[in-house]
Amino acid sequence: MPPSFTYTLCFILFSACLSTTNGDFCEEITEGITFTRFLKMSHLHFYFHDIVSGKNATAVRIAGPPNSTAYGFGSTVMIDDPLTDGPDLTSKLVGRAQGMYAIASQRDISLLLVMNLAFLDGKYNGSSISILGRNPVFDDVREMPIVGGSGVFRSAHGYALAHTILFDYNTGDAIVEYNVYVTHG
């Protein structure tokens, strides 16, 4: 037998094995599928340092309307902010907040926050939590949703509570306390 005939015969036989009897591309399975999944709730507490001033800024404006202030509607800032276990910047580094925020309100300073909390220490080292939500920065406590994660936090959900403990009106630098409540597998 020539090799092309053998390949053709194998393809036809293999294709016949894959086709369904009723010709449907997919079928609905009516049997119940059960599995046990144990979820954990973790509470993380850390401090976010948004540094917009000086030569070592960790937050940089990347877009915005011409001739607008840093806090004007549409201003967009890219961040790579340190996360520490205490309010002092020299406290132990536990991770980095990486992403961006934009002034998304014309009436107040409310941010659209798109941020990954990338952990660099302890049992969460290499894992991240993704946050996407509205952050009205002058509210005492703001709640933002957790929309996912990676590593230990794969398929995570929950919420983050942010409380500004210091905002320097002269420099724009801020320290924000975070309490994160996350459910993960």
JSON list of C-alpha atoms in Angstrom, two decimals:
[
{"chain": "A", "resi": 1, "resn": "MET", "atom": "CA", "xyz": [0.00, 0.00, 0.00]},
{"chain": "A", "resi": 2, "resn": "PRO", "atom": "CA", "xyz": [1.29, 3.46, -0.81]},
{"chain": "A", "resi": 3, "resn": "PRO", "atom": "CA", "xyz": [1.90, 5.72, 2.27]},
{"chain": "A", "resi": 4, "resn": "SER", "atom": "CA", "xyz": [-0.68, 8.30, 1.14]},
{"chain": "A", "resi": 5, "resn": "PHE", "atom": "CA", "xyz": [-3.41, 5.64, 1.08]},
{"chain": "A", "resi": 6, "resn": "THR", "atom": "CA", "xyz": [-2.44, 4.50, 4.60]},
{"chain": "A", "resi": 7, "resn": "TYR", "atom": "CA", "xyz": [-2.59, 8.07, 5.93]},
{"chain": "A", "resi": 8, "resn": "THR", "atom": "CA", "xyz": [-5.94, 8.66, 4.26]},
{"chain": "A", "resi": 9, "resn": "LEU", "atom": "CA", "xyz": [-7.39, 5.43, 5.67]},
{"chain": "A", "resi": 10, "resn": "CYS", "atom": "CA", "xyz": [-6.12, 6.31, 9.18]},
{"chain": "A", "resi": 11, "resn": "PHE", "atom": "CA", "xyz": [-7.62, 9.80, 8.92]},
{"chain": "A", "resi": 12, "resn": "ILE", "atom": "CA", "xyz": [-11.02, 8.43, 7.85]},
{"chain": "A", "resi": 13, "resn": "LEU", "atom": "CA", "xyz": [-11.04, 5.83, 10.64]},
{"chain": "A", "resi": 14, "resn": "PHE", "atom": "CA", "xyz": [-9.88, 8.42, 13.23]},
{"chain": "A", "resi": 15, "resn": "SER", "atom": "CA", "xyz": [-12.52, 10.93, 12.05]},
{"chain": "A", "resi": 16, "resn": "ALA", "atom": "CA", "xyz": [-15.25, 8.30, 12.32]},
{"chain": "A", "resi": 17, "resn": "CYS", "atom": "CA", "xyz": [-14.23, 7.64, 15.91]},
{"chain": "A", "resi": 18, "resn": "LEU", "atom": "CA", "xyz": [-14.58, 11.34, 16.77]},
{"chain": "A", "resi": 19, "resn": "SER", "atom": "CA", "xyz": [-17.95, 11.98, 15.15]},
{"chain": "A", "resi": 20, "resn": "THR", "atom": "CA", "xyz": [-21.13, 11.66, 17.19]},
{"chain": "A", "resi": 21, "resn": "THR", "atom": "CA", "xyz": [-24.04, 9.52, 16.16]},
{"chain": "A", "resi": 22, "resn": "ASN", "atom": "CA", "xyz": [-26.45, 12.46, 15.88]},
{"chain": "A", "resi": 23, "resn": "GLY", "atom": "CA", "xyz": [-23.97, 14.80, 14.13]},
{"chain": "A", "resi": 24, "resn": "ASP", "atom": "CA", "xyz": [-24.10, 17.51, 16.79]},
{"chain": "A", "resi": 25, "resn": "PHE", "atom": "CA", "xyz": [-21.00, 19.53, 17.51]},
{"chain": "A", "resi": 26, "resn": "CYS", "atom": "CA", "xyz": [-21.73, 19.47, 21.23]},
{"chain": "A", "resi": 27, "resn": "GLU", "atom": "CA", "xyz": [-24.14, 17.71, 23.46]},
{"chain": "A", "resi": 28, "resn": "GLU", "atom": "CA", "xyz": [-25.74, 18.52, 26.77]},
{"chain": "A", "resi": 29, "resn": "ILE", "atom": "CA", "xyz": [-24.83, 16.28, 29.65]},
{"chain": "A", "resi": 30, "resn": "THR", "atom": "CA", "xyz": [-27.74, 15.81, 31.99]},
{"chain": "A", "resi": 31, "resn": "GLU", "atom": "CA", "xyz": [-25.89, 13.75, 34.58]},
{"chain": "A", "resi": 32, "resn": "GLY", "atom": "CA", "xyz": [-24.94, 15.59, 37.73]},
{"chain": "A", "resi": 33, "resn": "ILE", "atom": "CA", "xyz": [-21.26, 16.33, 38.13]},
{"chain": "A", "resi": 34, "resn": "THR", "atom": "CA", "xyz": [-20.22, 16.75, 41.74]},
{"chain": "A", "resi": 35, "resn": "PHE", "atom": "CA", "xyz": [-16.92, 17.82, 43.17]},
{"chain": "A", "resi": 36, "resn": "THR", "atom": "CA", "xyz": [-15.75, 19.20, 46.45]},
{"chain": "A", "resi": 37, "resn": "ARG", "atom": "CA", "xyz": [-13.93, 22.51, 46.50]},
{"chain": "A", "resi": 38, "resn": "PHE", "atom": "CA", "xyz": [-12.71, 24.04, 49.70]},
{"chain": "A", "resi": 39, "resn": "LEU", "atom": "CA", "xyz": [-12.49, 27.81, 49.66]},
{"chain": "A", "resi": 40, "resn": "LYS", "atom": "CA", "xyz": [-10.47, 29.91, 52.06]},
{"chain": "A", "resi": 41, "resn": "MET", "atom": "CA", "xyz": [-11.14, 33.46, 53.20]},
{"chain": "A", "resi": 42, "resn": "SER", "atom": "CA", "xyz": [-7.97, 35.44, 53.82]},
{"chain": "A", "resi": 43, "resn": "HIS", "atom": "CA", "xyz": [-7.62, 38.89, 55.37]},
{"chain": "A", "resi": 44, "resn": "LEU", "atom": "CA", "xyz": [-4.59, 40.84, 54.17]},
{"chain": "A", "resi": 45, "resn": "HIS", "atom": "CA", "xyz": [-3.51, 44.11, 55.78]},
{"chain": "A", "resi": 46, "resn": "PHE", "atom": "CA", "xyz": [-0.85, 46.37, 54.26]},
{"chain": "A", "resi": 47, "resn": "TYR", "atom": "CA", "xyz": [-0.02, 49.95, 53.28]},
{"chain": "A", "resi": 48, "resn": "PHE", "atom": "CA", "xyz": [0.04, 51.37, 49.76]},
{"chain": "A", "resi": 49, "resn": "HIS", "atom": "CA", "xyz": [2.53, 54.18, 49.08]},
{"chain": "A", "resi": 50, "resn": "ASP", "atom": "CA", "xyz": [1.57, 56.34, 46.08]},
{"chain": "A", "resi": 51, "resn": "ILE", "atom": "CA", "xyz": [4.63, 58.51, 45.40]},
{"chain": "A", "resi": 52, "resn": "VAL", "atom": "CA", "xyz": [4.09, 61.11, 42.67]},
{"chain": "A", "resi": 53, "resn": "SER", "atom": "CA", "xyz": [6.87, 63.52, 43.68]},
{"chain": "A", "resi": 54, "resn": "GLY", "atom": "CA", "xyz": [10.64, 63.41, 43.52]},
{"chain": "A", "resi": 55, "resn": "LYS", "atom": "CA", "xyz": [13.09, 61.48, 41.41]},
{"chain": "A", "resi": 56, "resn": "ASN", "atom": "CA", "xyz": [11.87, 58.07, 42.65]},
{"chain": "A", "resi": 57, "resn": "ALA", "atom": "CA", "xyz": [8.20, 58.54, 41.81]},
{"chain": "A", "resi": 58, "resn": "THR", "atom": "CA", "xyz": [6.19, 55.31, 41.67]},
{"chain": "A", "resi": 59, "resn": "ALA", "atom": "CA", "xyz": [3.14, 56.96, 40.07]},
{"chain": "A", "resi": 60, "resn": "VAL", "atom": "CA", "xyz": [3.53, 58.80, 36.75]},
{"chain": "A", "resi": 61, "resn": "ARG", "atom": "CA", "xyz": [0.91, 60.66, 34.71]},
{"chain": "A", "resi": 62, "resn": "ILE", "atom": "CA", "xyz": [0.73, 59.08, 31.26]},
{"chain": "A", "resi": 63, "resn": "ALA", "atom": "CA", "xyz": [-2.32, 60.78, 29.71]},
{"chain": "A", "resi": 64, "resn": "GLY", "atom": "CA", "xyz": [-4.80, 63.56, 30.18]},
{"chain": "A", "resi": 65, "resn": "PRO", "atom": "CA", "xyz": [-6.38, 66.56, 28.55]},
{"chain": "A", "resi": 66, "resn": "PRO", "atom": "CA", "xyz": [-3.97, 69.31, 27.51]},
{"chain": "A", "resi": 67, "resn": "ASN", "atom": "CA", "xyz": [-3.53, 72.15, 30.01]},
{"chain": "A", "resi": 68, "resn": "SER", "atom": "CA", "xyz": [-5.27, 70.23, 32.79]},
{"chain": "A", "resi": 69, "resn": "THR", "atom": "CA", "xyz": [-4.10, 69.69, 36.35]},
{"chain": "A", "resi": 70, "resn": "ALA", "atom": "CA", "xyz": [-2.85, 66.33, 37.61]},
{"chain": "A", "resi": 71, "resn": "TYR", "atom": "CA", "xyz": [-6.24, 65.85, 39.27]},
{"chain": "A", "resi": 72, "resn": "GLY", "atom": "CA", "xyz": [-8.42, 66.93, 36.33]},
{"chain": "A", "resi": 73, "resn": "PHE", "atom": "CA", "xyz": [-11.01, 64.75, 34.63]},
{"chain": "A", "resi": 74, "resn": "GLY", "atom": "CA", "xyz": [-9.33, 62.28, 32.27]},
{"chain": "A", "resi": 75, "resn": "SER", "atom": "CA", "xyz": [-5.89, 62.37, 33.86]},
{"chain": "A", "resi": 76, "resn": "THR", "atom": "CA", "xyz": [-4.42, 58.88, 33.85]},
{"chain": "A", "resi": 77, "resn": "VAL", "atom": "CA", "xyz": [-1.58, 57.64, 36.05]},
{"chain": "A", "resi": 78, "resn": "MET", "atom": "CA", "xyz": [0.49, 54.45, 35.75]},
{"chain": "A", "resi": 79, "resn": "ILE", "atom": "CA", "xyz": [1.62, 52.97, 39.07]},
{"chain": "A", "resi": 80, "resn": "ASP", "atom": "CA", "xyz": [4.21, 50.59, 40.47]},
{"chain": "A", "resi": 81, "resn": "ASP", "atom": "CA", "xyz": [3.66, 51.44, 44.15]},
{"chain": "A", "resi": 82, "resn": "PRO", "atom": "CA", "xyz": [5.27, 49.65, 47.09]},
{"chain": "A", "resi": 83, "resn": "LEU", "atom": "CA", "xyz": [3.08, 47.71, 49.52]},
{"chain": "A", "resi": 84, "resn": "THR", "atom": "CA", "xyz": [4.51, 47.49, 53.04]},
{"chain": "A", "resi": 85, "resn": "ASP", "atom": "CA", "xyz": [3.49, 45.81, 56.28]},
{"chain": "A", "resi": 86, "resn": "GLY", "atom": "CA", "xyz": [3.57, 49.13, 58.16]},
{"chain": "A", "resi": 87, "resn": "PRO", "atom": "CA", "xyz": [2.68, 52.76, 57.36]},
{"chain": "A", "resi": 88, "resn": "ASP", "atom": "CA", "xyz": [6.34, 53.84, 57.06]},
{"chain": "A", "resi": 89, "resn": "LEU", "atom": "CA", "xyz": [7.86, 53.47, 53.59]},
{"chain": "A", "resi": 90, "resn": "THR", "atom": "CA", "xyz": [10.88, 51.80, 55.22]},
{"chain": "A", "resi": 91, "resn": "SER", "atom": "CA", "xyz": [8.64, 49.03, 56.63]},
{"chain": "A", "resi": 92, "resn": "LYS", "atom": "CA", "xyz": [9.02, 45.53, 55.20]},
{"chain": "A", "resi": 93, "resn": "LEU", "atom": "CA", "xyz": [8.10, 45.37, 51.49]},
{"chain": "A", "resi": 94, "resn": "VAL", "atom": "CA", "xyz": [5.40, 42.71, 50.95]},
{"chain": "A", "resi": 95, "resn": "GLY", "atom": "CA", "xyz": [4.44, 43.49, 47.36]},
{"chain": "A", "resi": 96, "resn": "ARG", "atom": "CA", "xyz": [3.76, 46.05, 44.66]},
{"chain": "A", "resi": 97, "resn": "ALA", "atom": "CA", "xyz": [0.57, 47.64, 43.36]},
{"chain": "A", "resi": 98, "resn": "GLN", "atom": "CA", "xyz": [0.89, 47.68, 39.57]},
{"chain": "A", "resi": 99, "resn": "GLY", "atom": "CA", "xyz": [-1.63, 49.14, 37.19]},
{"chain": "A", "resi": 100, "resn": "MET", "atom": "CA", "xyz": [-3.26, 52.49, 36.59]},
{"chain": "A", "resi": 101, "resn": "TYR", "atom": "CA", "xyz": [-5.88, 54.90, 37.80]},
{"chain": "A", "resi": 102, "resn": "ALA", "atom": "CA", "xyz": [-7.73, 57.68, 36.03]},
{"chain": "A", "resi": 103, "resn": "ILE", "atom": "CA", "xyz": [-9.90, 60.56, 37.20]},
{"chain": "A", "resi": 104, "resn": "ALA", "atom": "CA", "xyz": [-13.27, 59.27, 36.01]},
{"chain": "A", "resi": 105, "resn": "SER", "atom": "CA", "xyz": [-15.64, 61.86, 37.45]},
{"chain": "A", "resi": 106, "resn": "GLN", "atom": "CA", "xyz": [-16.28, 65.45, 36.38]},
{"chain": "A", "resi": 107, "resn": "ARG", "atom": "CA", "xyz": [-17.82, 66.36, 39.76]},
{"chain": "A", "resi": 108, "resn": "ASP", "atom": "CA", "xyz": [-15.39, 64.97, 42.35]},
{"chain": "A", "resi": 109, "resn": "ILE", "atom": "CA", "xyz": [-12.12, 63.09, 42.51]},
{"chain": "A", "resi": 110, "resn": "SER", "atom": "CA", "xyz": [-13.24, 59.54, 41.90]},
{"chain": "A", "resi": 111, "resn": "LEU", "atom": "CA", "xyz": [-10.82, 57.17, 40.28]},
{"chain": "A", "resi": 112, "resn": "LEU", "atom": "CA", "xyz": [-11.28, 54.26, 37.96]},
{"chain": "A", "resi": 113, "resn": "LEU", "atom": "CA", "xyz": [-8.76, 51.88, 39.54]},
{"chain": "A", "resi": 114, "resn": "VAL", "atom": "CA", "xyz": [-7.27, 48.97, 37.58]},
{"chain": "A", "resi": 115, "resn": "MET", "atom": "CA", "xyz": [-4.63, 47.36, 39.76]},
{"chain": "A", "resi": 116, "resn": "ASN", "atom": "CA", "xyz": [-2.82, 44.10, 40.42]},
{"chain": "A", "resi": 117, "resn": "LEU", "atom": "CA", "xyz": [-1.50, 43.54, 43.92]},
{"chain": "A", "resi": 118, "resn": "ALA", "atom": "CA", "xyz": [1.62, 41.48, 43.24]},
{"chain": "A", "resi": 119, "resn": "PHE", "atom": "CA", "xyz": [2.93, 39.84, 46.40]},
{"chain": "A", "resi": 120, "resn": "LEU", "atom": "CA", "xyz": [6.67, 39.36, 46.89]},
{"chain": "A", "resi": 121, "resn": "ASP", "atom": "CA", "xyz": [6.93, 37.82, 50.34]},
{"chain": "A", "resi": 122, "resn": "GLY", "atom": "CA", "xyz": [5.77, 34.89, 52.47]},
{"chain": "A", "resi": 123, "resn": "LYS", "atom": "CA", "xyz": [3.22, 32.29, 51.47]},
{"chain": "A", "resi": 124, "resn": "TYR", "atom": "CA", "xyz": [1.70, 34.63, 48.84]},
{"chain": "A", "resi": 125, "resn": "ASN", "atom": "CA", "xyz": [5.03, 35.25, 47.07]},
{"chain": "A", "resi": 126, "resn": "GLY", "atom": "CA", "xyz": [4.42, 35.16, 43.31]},
{"chain": "A", "resi": 127, "resn": "SER", "atom": "CA", "xyz": [0.63, 35.42, 43.64]},
{"chain": "A", "resi": 128, "resn": "SER", "atom": "CA", "xyz": [-1.51, 38.42, 42.76]},
{"chain": "A", "resi": 129, "resn": "ILE", "atom": "CA", "xyz": [-4.96, 39.89, 43.32]},
{"chain": "A", "resi": 130, "resn": "SER", "atom": "CA", "xyz": [-6.72, 41.94, 40.63]},
{"chain": "A", "resi": 131, "resn": "ILE", "atom": "CA", "xyz": [-8.88, 44.92, 41.58]},
{"chain": "A", "resi": 132, "resn": "LEU", "atom": "CA", "xyz": [-11.13, 46.85, 39.21]},
{"chain": "A", "resi": 133, "resn": "GLY", "atom": "CA", "xyz": [-13.49, 49.50, 40.52]},
{"chain": "A", "resi": 134, "resn": "ARG", "atom": "CA", "xyz": [-14.42, 53.01, 41.55]},
{"chain": "A", "resi": 135, "resn": "ASN", "atom": "CA", "xyz": [-12.32, 54.72, 44.20]},
{"chain": "A", "resi": 136, "resn": "PRO", "atom": "CA", "xyz": [-13.83, 58.00, 45.52]},
{"chain": "A", "resi": 137, "resn": "VAL", "atom": "CA", "xyz": [-10.56, 59.07, 47.16]},
{"chain": "A", "resi": 138, "resn": "PHE", "atom": "CA", "xyz": [-11.99, 61.62, 49.60]},
{"chain": "A", "resi": 139, "resn": "ASP", "atom": "CA", "xyz": [-14.42, 59.13, 51.19]},
{"chain": "A", "resi": 140, "resn": "ASP", "atom": "CA", "xyz": [-13.09, 57.90, 54.52]},
{"chain": "A", "resi": 141, "resn": "VAL", "atom": "CA", "xyz": [-13.29, 54.20, 53.56]},
{"chain": "A", "resi": 142, "resn": "ARG", "atom": "CA", "xyz": [-13.71, 52.99, 49.99]},
{"chain": "A", "resi": 143, "resn": "GLU", "atom": "CA", "xyz": [-14.74, 49.50, 48.92]},
{"chain": "A", "resi": 144, "resn": "MET", "atom": "CA", "xyz": [-13.47, 48.06, 45.66]},
{"chain": "A", "resi": 145, "resn": "PRO", "atom": "CA", "xyz": [-14.17, 44.62, 44.17]},
{"chain": "A", "resi": 146, "resn": "ILE", "atom": "CA", "xyz": [-11.61, 41.88, 43.67]},
{"chain": "A", "resi": 147, "resn": "VAL", "atom": "CA", "xyz": [-12.21, 40.47, 40.19]},
{"chain": "A", "resi": 148, "resn": "GLY", "atom": "CA", "xyz": [-9.61, 37.70, 40.10]},
{"chain": "A", "resi": 149, "resn": "GLY", "atom": "CA", "xyz": [-6.09, 36.68, 40.88]},
{"chain": "A", "resi": 150, "resn": "SER", "atom": "CA", "xyz": [-3.25, 34.30, 40.15]},
{"chain": "A", "resi": 151, "resn": "GLY", "atom": "CA", "xyz": [-1.21, 31.71, 42.01]},
{"chain": "A", "resi": 152, "resn": "VAL", "atom": "CA", "xyz": [-2.70, 31.11, 45.46]},
{"chain": "A", "resi": 153, "resn": "PHE", "atom": "CA", "xyz": [-5.43, 33.60, 44.52]},
{"chain": "A", "resi": 154, "resn": "ARG", "atom": "CA", "xyz": [-6.53, 31.95, 41.25]},
{"chain": "A", "resi": 155, "resn": "SER", "atom": "CA", "xyz": [-10.25, 32.65, 40.67]},
{"chain": "A", "resi": 156, "resn": "ALA", "atom": "CA", "xyz": [-10.31, 34.93, 43.70]},
{"chain": "A", "resi": 157, "resn": "HIS", "atom": "CA", "xyz": [-13.20, 37.18, 44.61]},
{"chain": "A", "resi": 158, "resn": "GLY", "atom": "CA", "xyz": [-13.86, 39.52, 47.48]},
{"chain": "A", "resi": 159, "resn": "TYR", "atom": "CA", "xyz": [-13.32, 43.17, 48.28]},
{"chain": "A", "resi": 160, "resn": "ALA", "atom": "CA", "xyz": [-10.68, 45.65, 49.34]},
{"chain": "A", "resi": 161, "resn": "LEU", "atom": "CA", "xyz": [-11.25, 48.44, 51.85]},
{"chain": "A", "resi": 162, "resn": "ALA", "atom": "CA", "xyz": [-9.01, 51.47, 51.40]},
{"chain": "A", "resi": 163, "resn": "HIS", "atom": "CA", "xyz": [-8.50, 54.20, 54.02]},
{"chain": "A", "resi": 164, "resn": "THR", "atom": "CA", "xyz": [-6.17, 57.13, 53.33]},
{"chain": "A", "resi": 165, "resn": "ILE", "atom": "CA", "xyz": [-4.00, 57.81, 56.35]},
{"chain": "A", "resi": 166, "resn": "LEU", "atom": "CA", "xyz": [-1.87, 60.54, 54.77]},
{"chain": "A", "resi": 167, "resn": "PHE", "atom": "CA", "xyz": [-2.30, 62.76, 51.74]},
{"chain": "A", "resi": 168, "resn": "ASP", "atom": "CA", "xyz": [0.23, 65.53, 51.16]},
{"chain": "A", "resi": 169, "resn": "TYR", "atom": "CA", "xyz": [-1.53, 68.34, 49.26]},
{"chain": "A", "resi": 170, "resn": "ASN", "atom": "CA", "xyz": [1.83, 69.89, 48.31]},
{"chain": "A", "resi": 171, "resn": "THR", "atom": "CA", "xyz": [3.39, 66.80, 46.72]},
{"chain": "A", "resi": 172, "resn": "GLY", "atom": "CA", "xyz": [0.38, 64.60, 45.94]},
{"chain": "A", "resi": 173, "resn": "ASP", "atom": "CA", "xyz": [2.00, 61.67, 47.77]},
{"chain": "A", "resi": 174, "resn": "ALA", "atom": "CA", "xyz": [-0.33, 59.39, 49.71]},
{"chain": "A", "resi": 175, "resn": "ILE", "atom": "CA", "xyz": [-0.27, 56.48, 52.12]},
{"chain": "A", "resi": 176, "resn": "VAL", "atom": "CA", "xyz": [-3.35, 54.28, 52.04]},
{"chain": "A", "resi": 177, "resn": "GLU", "atom": "CA", "xyz": [-4.17, 51.49, 54.47]},
{"chain": "A", "resi": 178, "resn": "TYR", "atom": "CA", "xyz": [-5.69, 48.43, 52.80]},
{"chain": "A", "resi": 179, "resn": "ASN", "atom": "CA", "xyz": [-7.74, 45.66, 54.37]},
{"chain": "A", "resi": 180, "resn": "VAL", "atom": "CA", "xyz": [-8.37, 43.01, 51.74]},
{"chain": "A", "resi": 181, "resn": "TYR", "atom": "CA", "xyz": [-10.87, 40.19, 52.24]},
{"chain": "A", "resi": 182, "resn": "VAL", "atom": "CA", "xyz": [-10.38, 37.57, 49.56]},
{"chain": "A", "resi": 183, "resn": "THR", "atom": "CA", "xyz": [-11.95, 34.17, 48.96]},
{"chain": "A", "resi": 184, "resn": "HIS", "atom": "CA", "xyz": [-9.74, 31.75, 47.03]},
{"chain": "A", "resi": 185, "resn": "GLY", "atom": "CA", "xyz": [-9.22, 28.04, 46.40]}
]
